[in-house]
CSV table of C-alpha atoms and ligand atoms in Angstrom, one decimal:
chain,number,residue,atom,x,y,z
A,1,VAL,CA,12.4,-5.1,45.3
A,2,VAL,CA,14.1,-3.0,42.6
A,3,VAL,CA,14.3,-6.1,40.3
A,4,VAL,CA,10.6,-6.8,40.8
A,5,VAL,CA,9.6,-3.2,40.0
A,6,VAL,CA,11.8,-3.2,36.9
A,7,VAL,CA,10.2,-6.5,35.7
A,8,VAL,CA,6.7,-5.3,36.4
A,9,VAL,CA,7.2,-1.9,34.8
A,10,THR,CA,8.8,-3.6,31.7
A,11,ALA,CA,5.9,-6.1,31.5
A,12,VAL,CA,3.3,-3.3,31.7
A,13,VAL,CA,5.1,-1.1,29.1
A,14,LEU,CA,5.4,-4.1,26.7
A,15,SER,CA,1.8,-5.2,27.0
A,16,ASN,CA,0.7,-1.6,26.7
A,17,ARG,CA,2.5,-1.4,23.4
A,18,THR,CA,0.6,-4.5,22.1
A,19,ASP,CA,-2.6,-3.1,23.5
A,20,THR,CA,-2.2,0.3,21.9
A,21,PHE,CA,-1.4,-1.1,18.5
A,22,LYS,CA,-4.3,-3.6,18.8
A,23,ALA,CA,-6.7,-0.9,20.0
A,24,THR,CA,-5.7,1.5,17.2
A,25,PHE,CA,-6.1,-1.3,14.7
A,26,ILE,CA,-9.6,-2.3,15.8
A,27,GLN,CA,-10.7,1.3,16.2
A,28,GLU,CA,-9.5,2.2,12.7
A,29,CYS,CA,-11.0,-0.9,11.3
A,30,GLU,CA,-14.4,-0.1,12.9
A,31,ARG,CA,-14.3,3.5,11.8
A,32,ARG,CA,-13.6,2.4,8.2
A,33,THR,CA,-16.2,-0.4,8.1
A,34,PRO,CA,-19.8,0.5,7.2
A,35,GLU,CA,-22.2,-0.9,9.8
A,36,ASN,CA,-24.2,-3.0,7.4
A,37,THR,CA,-21.2,-5.1,6.4
A,38,SER,CA,-20.3,-8.4,8.0
A,39,THR,CA,-16.7,-7.4,8.8
A,40,ASP,CA,-15.9,-8.3,12.4
A,41,CYS,CA,-12.8,-6.2,13.4
A,42,VAL,CA,-11.8,-8.5,16.2
A,43,GLU,CA,-11.7,-11.3,13.7
A,44,VAL,CA,-9.7,-9.1,11.3
A,45,TRP,CA,-7.2,-8.4,14.1
A,46,SER,CA,-6.8,-12.1,14.9
A,47,ALA,CA,-6.3,-12.9,11.2
A,48,PHE,CA,-3.7,-10.1,11.0
A,49,GLU,CA,-1.9,-11.2,14.2
A,50,GLN,CA,-1.8,-14.8,13.2
A,51,ALA,CA,0.5,-13.9,10.3
A,52,TYR,CA,3.5,-12.9,12.4
A,53,VAL,CA,3.0,-13.5,16.1
A,54,GLY,CA,5.4,-16.1,17.6
A,55,ARG,CA,7.4,-16.1,14.4
A,56,ASP,CA,11.0,-15.2,13.6
A,57,PRO,CA,10.5,-11.6,12.1
A,58,CYS,CA,12.7,-12.5,9.1
A,59,GLN,CA,10.5,-15.6,8.3
A,60,VAL,CA,7.1,-14.1,7.5
A,61,PRO,CA,6.4,-14.7,3.8
A,62,PRO,CA,3.7,-12.8,1.9
A,63,GLU,CA,1.5,-15.9,2.0
A,64,ALA,CA,1.3,-15.5,5.8
A,65,TYR,CA,-1.3,-12.8,5.1
A,66,ASP,CA,-3.5,-14.9,2.8
A,67,HIS,CA,-6.1,-15.5,5.5
A,68,LEU,CA,-6.1,-11.8,6.4
A,69,LEU,CA,-6.7,-10.8,2.8
A,70,SER,CA,-9.6,-13.2,2.5
A,71,VAL,CA,-11.2,-11.8,5.7
A,72,ALA,CA,-10.7,-8.2,4.6
A,73,PRO,CA,-10.3,-8.0,0.8
A,74,PRO,CA,-9.8,-4.6,-0.8
A,75,GLN,CA,-13.0,-3.3,-2.5
A,76,PRO,CA,-12.3,-2.3,-6.1
A,77,ALA,CA,-13.6,1.0,-7.5
A,78,CYS,CA,-13.7,0.6,-11.3
A,79,ASN,CA,-12.2,3.5,-13.3
A,80,ARG,CA,-11.0,5.0,-10.0
A,81,MET,CA,-8.0,2.9,-9.1
A,82,LEU,CA,-4.8,4.8,-8.5
A,83,PHE,CA,-1.3,3.2,-8.2
A,84,TRP,CA,1.9,5.0,-7.5
A,85,SER,CA,5.6,4.5,-7.3
A,86,GLY,CA,8.0,7.1,-6.0
A,87,THR,CA,5.1,9.6,-5.8
A,88,LYS,CA,3.3,8.7,-2.6
A,89,GLU,CA,2.7,12.2,-1.4
A,90,VAL,CA,1.4,13.7,-4.6
A,91,ALA,CA,-0.6,10.5,-5.3
A,92,HIS,CA,-2.5,10.9,-2.1
A,93,GLN,CA,-3.1,14.7,-2.6
A,94,VAL,CA,-4.5,14.0,-6.1
A,95,SER,CA,-6.6,10.9,-5.1
A,96,GLU,CA,-8.4,12.6,-2.3
A,97,GLY,CA,-12.2,12.3,-2.6
A,98,CYS,CA,-12.0,10.5,-5.9
A,99,TYR,CA,-9.4,7.9,-6.7
A,100,GLN,CA,-8.8,4.8,-4.6
A,101,THR,CA,-5.2,4.0,-3.6
A,102,MET,CA,-4.1,1.0,-1.5
A,103,GLU,CA,-4.0,3.3,1.5
A,104,ASP,CA,-7.7,4.0,1.0
A,105,SER,CA,-8.6,0.4,1.6
A,106,MET,CA,-9.4,-0.6,5.1
A,107,LEU,CA,-6.2,-2.6,5.7
A,108,GLY,CA,-4.1,0.0,3.9
A,109,SER,CA,-5.3,2.9,5.9
A,110,VAL,CA,-4.9,1.1,9.2
A,111,LEU,CA,-1.4,-0.1,8.5
A,112,ASP,CA,0.1,2.8,6.5
A,113,GLY,CA,3.2,4.1,8.3
A,114,MET,CA,3.1,1.4,10.9
A,115,THR,CA,5.8,-1.1,11.9
A,116,TRP,CA,5.1,-4.4,13.6
A,117,CYS,CA,6.6,-7.8,14.2
A,118,GLY,CA,6.5,-10.8,16.6
A,119,LYS,CA,9.2,-12.9,18.2
A,120,GLU,CA,9.7,-16.6,18.5
A,121,GLY,CA,8.3,-17.9,21.8
A,122,SER,CA,6.2,-14.7,22.4
A,123,ASN,CA,2.5,-13.9,21.8
A,124,GLU,CA,3.2,-10.2,21.7
A,125,THR,CA,3.1,-7.6,18.9
A,126,PHE,CA,6.2,-5.4,18.9
A,127,THR,CA,6.2,-2.0,17.3
A,128,SER,CA,9.9,-1.3,17.6
A,129,GLY,CA,13.1,-3.3,17.1
A,130,CYS,CA,11.6,-4.9,14.0
A,131,PRO,CA,13.6,-5.6,10.9
A,132,GLY,CA,13.8,-2.8,8.4
A,133,TRP,CA,12.4,-2.9,4.8
A,134,THR,CA,15.7,-4.3,3.3
A,135,GLU,CA,17.2,-6.0,6.4
A,136,CYS,CA,15.6,-9.3,5.3
A,137,VAL,CA,13.1,-9.9,2.5
A,138,ASN,CA,10.5,-11.8,4.5
A,139,ASN,CA,9.8,-9.3,7.2
A,140,PRO,CA,6.2,-8.7,8.4
A,141,VAL,CA,5.8,-5.2,7.1
A,142,ARG,CA,7.3,-5.8,3.6
A,143,SER,CA,5.4,-9.1,3.2
A,144,PHE,CA,2.2,-7.4,4.1
A,145,TRP,CA,2.6,-4.7,1.5
A,146,SER,CA,3.6,-7.3,-1.1
A,147,ARG,CA,0.6,-9.5,-0.4
A,148,ALA,CA,-1.9,-6.6,-0.1
A,149,SER,CA,-0.6,-4.9,-3.2
A,150,ALA,CA,-1.0,-8.1,-5.2
A,151,GLU,CA,-4.6,-8.3,-4.1
A,152,PHE,CA,-5.3,-4.6,-4.8
A,153,ALA,CA,-3.9,-5.0,-8.3
A,154,ALA,CA,-5.7,-8.2,-9.0
A,155,VAL,CA,-9.1,-6.6,-8.4
A,156,ALA,CA,-8.4,-3.4,-10.4
A,157,CYS,CA,-11.0,-2.8,-13.1
A,158,GLY,CA,-11.8,-0.4,-15.9
A,159,ASP,CA,-9.4,2.4,-16.6
A,160,ALA,CA,-6.6,2.6,-14.0
A,161,VAL,CA,-3.9,5.2,-13.4
A,162,VAL,CA,-0.4,5.1,-12.1
A,163,LEU,CA,1.6,8.1,-10.9
A,164,LEU,CA,5.3,7.7,-11.7
A,165,ASN,CA,8.2,10.0,-10.9
A,166,GLY,CA,9.4,11.9,-14.0
A,167,SER,CA,12.2,13.5,-11.9
A,168,ARG,CA,14.0,10.2,-11.8
A,169,ASP,CA,16.1,8.4,-14.5
A,170,THR,CA,14.0,5.3,-14.2
A,171,PRO,CA,10.4,6.1,-13.4
A,172,PHE,CA,9.4,2.5,-13.8
A,173,SER,CA,11.9,1.0,-11.4
A,174,PRO,CA,12.3,-2.8,-11.7
A,175,THR,CA,12.8,-3.2,-7.9
A,176,SER,CA,9.6,-1.3,-6.9
A,177,THR,CA,6.4,-3.0,-5.6
A,178,PHE,CA,4.6,-1.5,-8.5
A,179,ALA,CA,6.9,-3.3,-11.1
A,180,LYS,CA,7.5,-6.5,-9.2
A,181,ILE,CA,4.0,-7.2,-8.0
A,182,GLU,CA,1.2,-4.9,-9.2
A,183,VAL,CA,1.9,-4.9,-12.9
A,184,GLN,CA,2.1,-8.7,-13.0
A,185,LYS,CA,-1.3,-9.0,-11.3
A,186,PHE,CA,-3.3,-6.7,-13.6
A,187,LYS,CA,-6.0,-8.8,-15.3
A,188,PRO,CA,-7.0,-8.2,-18.9
A,189,GLY,CA,-10.7,-8.5,-19.1
A,190,LYS,CA,-11.0,-6.7,-15.8
A,191,MET,CA,-8.6,-3.8,-16.5
A,192,LYS,CA,-9.1,-2.0,-19.7
A,193,SER,CA,-6.3,0.5,-19.7
A,194,LEU,CA,-3.4,1.8,-17.7
A,195,THR,CA,-2.6,5.5,-17.9
A,196,VAL,CA,0.9,6.4,-16.8
A,197,VAL,CA,0.9,10.0,-15.4
A,198,LEU,CA,4.5,11.0,-15.4
A,199,VAL,CA,4.8,13.7,-12.7
A,200,THR,CA,7.8,16.0,-12.7
A,201,LYS,CA,8.9,18.3,-9.9
A,202,ASP,CA,11.2,21.2,-10.9
A,203,LYS,CA,13.5,19.0,-12.9
A,204,VAL,CA,12.2,17.1,-16.0
A,205,VAL,CA,14.5,14.0,-16.1
A,206,ALA,CA,12.3,11.5,-17.9
A,207,ASN,CA,9.5,11.9,-20.5
A,208,CYS,CA,7.0,9.4,-22.0
A,209,GLU,CA,9.8,8.1,-24.4
A,210,ASN,CA,11.8,6.8,-21.4
A,211,ALA,CA,13.2,3.3,-21.8
A,212,SER,CA,11.8,2.1,-18.5
A,213,LEU,CA,8.3,3.1,-19.7
A,214,ASN,CA,8.7,1.1,-22.8
A,215,LYS,CA,9.4,-1.9,-20.6
A,216,LEU,CA,6.2,-1.2,-18.6
A,217,LYS,CA,4.2,-1.0,-21.8
A,218,LYS,CA,5.6,-4.4,-22.9
A,219,GLN,CA,4.9,-6.0,-19.5
A,220,LEU,CA,1.2,-5.3,-19.7
A,221,LYS,CA,-0.7,-8.3,-20.8
A,222,PRO,CA,-2.4,-8.1,-24.2
A,223,GLY,CA,-5.8,-6.5,-23.9
A,224,ILE,CA,-4.7,-3.8,-21.4
A,225,LYS,CA,-4.2,-0.5,-23.3
A,226,TYR,CA,-1.2,1.7,-22.4
A,227,ILE,CA,-1.4,5.5,-22.3
A,228,CYS,CA,1.2,7.9,-21.1
A,229,LYS,CA,0.8,11.6,-20.1
A,230,GLU,CA,3.4,14.1,-18.8
A,231,VAL,CA,2.4,16.7,-16.2
A,232,THR,CA,4.2,18.9,-13.7
A,233,GLU,CA,3.5,18.5,-10.0
A,234,SER,CA,2.5,22.1,-9.6
A,235,LYS,CA,-0.1,21.9,-12.4
A,236,LEU,CA,-1.5,18.8,-10.9
A,237,ILE,CA,-1.8,20.2,-7.4
A,238,LYS,CA,-3.3,23.5,-8.7
A,239,CYS,CA,-5.9,21.6,-10.8
A,240,LYS,CA,-6.9,19.5,-7.8
A,241,LYS,CA,-7.2,22.6,-5.6
A,242,ASP,CA,-9.4,24.3,-8.2
A,243,HIS,CA,-11.7,21.4,-8.5
A,244,GLY,CA,-11.8,20.2,-4.9
A,245,LYS,CA,-12.9,16.6,-4.3
A,246,SER,CA,-14.6,16.2,-7.7
A,247,CYS,CA,-13.3,13.6,-10.1
A,248,VAL,CA,-12.0,16.0,-12.7
A,249,VAL,CA,-9.1,14.6,-14.8
A,250,CYS,CA,-6.0,16.8,-14.2
A,251,TRP,CA,-3.7,15.2,-16.8
B,301,N1C,O1,7.5,0.1,-4.1
B,301,N1C,P1,6.5,1.0,-4.8
B,301,N1C,O2,6.7,2.5,-4.4
B,301,N1C,O3,6.4,0.9,-6.2
B,301,N1C,O4,5.1,0.7,-4.1
B,301,N1C,C1,3.9,1.4,-4.4
B,301,N1C,C2,2.8,0.6,-4.9
B,301,N1C,C3,1.5,1.4,-4.8
B,301,N1C,O5,0.8,1.4,-6.1
B,301,N1C,C4,0.7,0.7,-3.7
B,301,N1C,O6,-0.5,0.1,-4.2
B,301,N1C,O7,2.6,-0.6,-4.1
B,301,N1C,C5,1.6,-0.4,-3.1
B,301,N1C,N1,2.2,0.0,-1.8
B,301,N1C,C6,1.5,0.6,-0.8
B,301,N1C,O8,0.3,0.8,-0.9
B,301,N1C,C7,2.2,1.2,0.3
B,301,N1C,N2,1.9,2.0,1.3
B,301,N1C,C8,2.9,2.2,2.0
B,301,N1C,C9,3.5,-0.3,-1.6
B,301,N1C,N3,4.2,0.2,-0.6
B,301,N1C,C10,3.6,0.9,0.4
B,301,N1C,N4,4.0,1.6,1.5
B,301,N1C,C11,5.4,1.9,1.8
B,301,N1C,O9,5.9,2.7,0.7
B,301,N1C,C12,6.2,0.7,1.9
B,301,N1C,O10,6.6,0.6,3.3
B,301,N1C,C13,7.4,0.9,1.0
B,301,N1C,O11,8.6,1.1,1.7
B,301,N1C,C14,7.2,2.2,0.3
B,301,N1C,C15,7.1,1.9,-1.2
B,301,N1C,O12,7.2,3.1,-2.0
B,301,N1C,P2,7.7,3.3,-3.4
B,301,N1C,O13,9.1,2.7,-3.6
B,301,N1C,O14,7.6,4.7,-3.8
């Protein structure tokens, strides 16, 4: 009897986990999708799930999400695209009501902060016991952000902005998603310019002359103009507060 109860309780807990994640996903998707669009959130969920369910959680490459990204592509907002690296928090404070970050896209907002994976021989979604970011390269979470970031960067148009961390030695870090994926995907002809906003906390470690920023400038394809501005985090936050959700430029 005890064994049966344990088995049943475990089964219920496990399937509830999948169900909660699935329900949240679909609910968030619906909340974020205007009614006049053709996006079917149940279809988006199955495209998402299909990327990792039943697979070894260390063998999910970015391409596993190709179908998902074609079902739910990020919508570009020209002249309002905001990228970030090492500045997630301030980036979202500043972008609110104006700029579009990856997390403002439907998939980005649904999956930000989430962990998920599958298992060989199972049709479940697990939300714990999944490989960490660096445990293996092809894990479901890391591969999702790689694939989604590539798409987000590829549709960027007009004048774009990236918030980099000026309190670090290397604001443009070669191992970041921004450097490894997004910069490579920017399209001249679509993107006119990239403004680096170098945000410093209390300590100014790097300025616009930083060697890593020189590398960033060189990596931009010809036709994309490079601009760099230095600003303190407090000034940025104050400016944003003073102007609310309007799109005033604070750098
Ligand atoms: O590696 P990063 O930054 O350079 O990645 C940031 C860059 C942004 O411009 C986004 O468009 O790449 C995109 N992106 C996300 O949108 C995102 N949301 C949440 C990349 N990573 C994202 N995450 C998580 O943040 C992800 O789990 C990873 O661990 C961090 C990357 O942060 P970073 O090193 O500051």
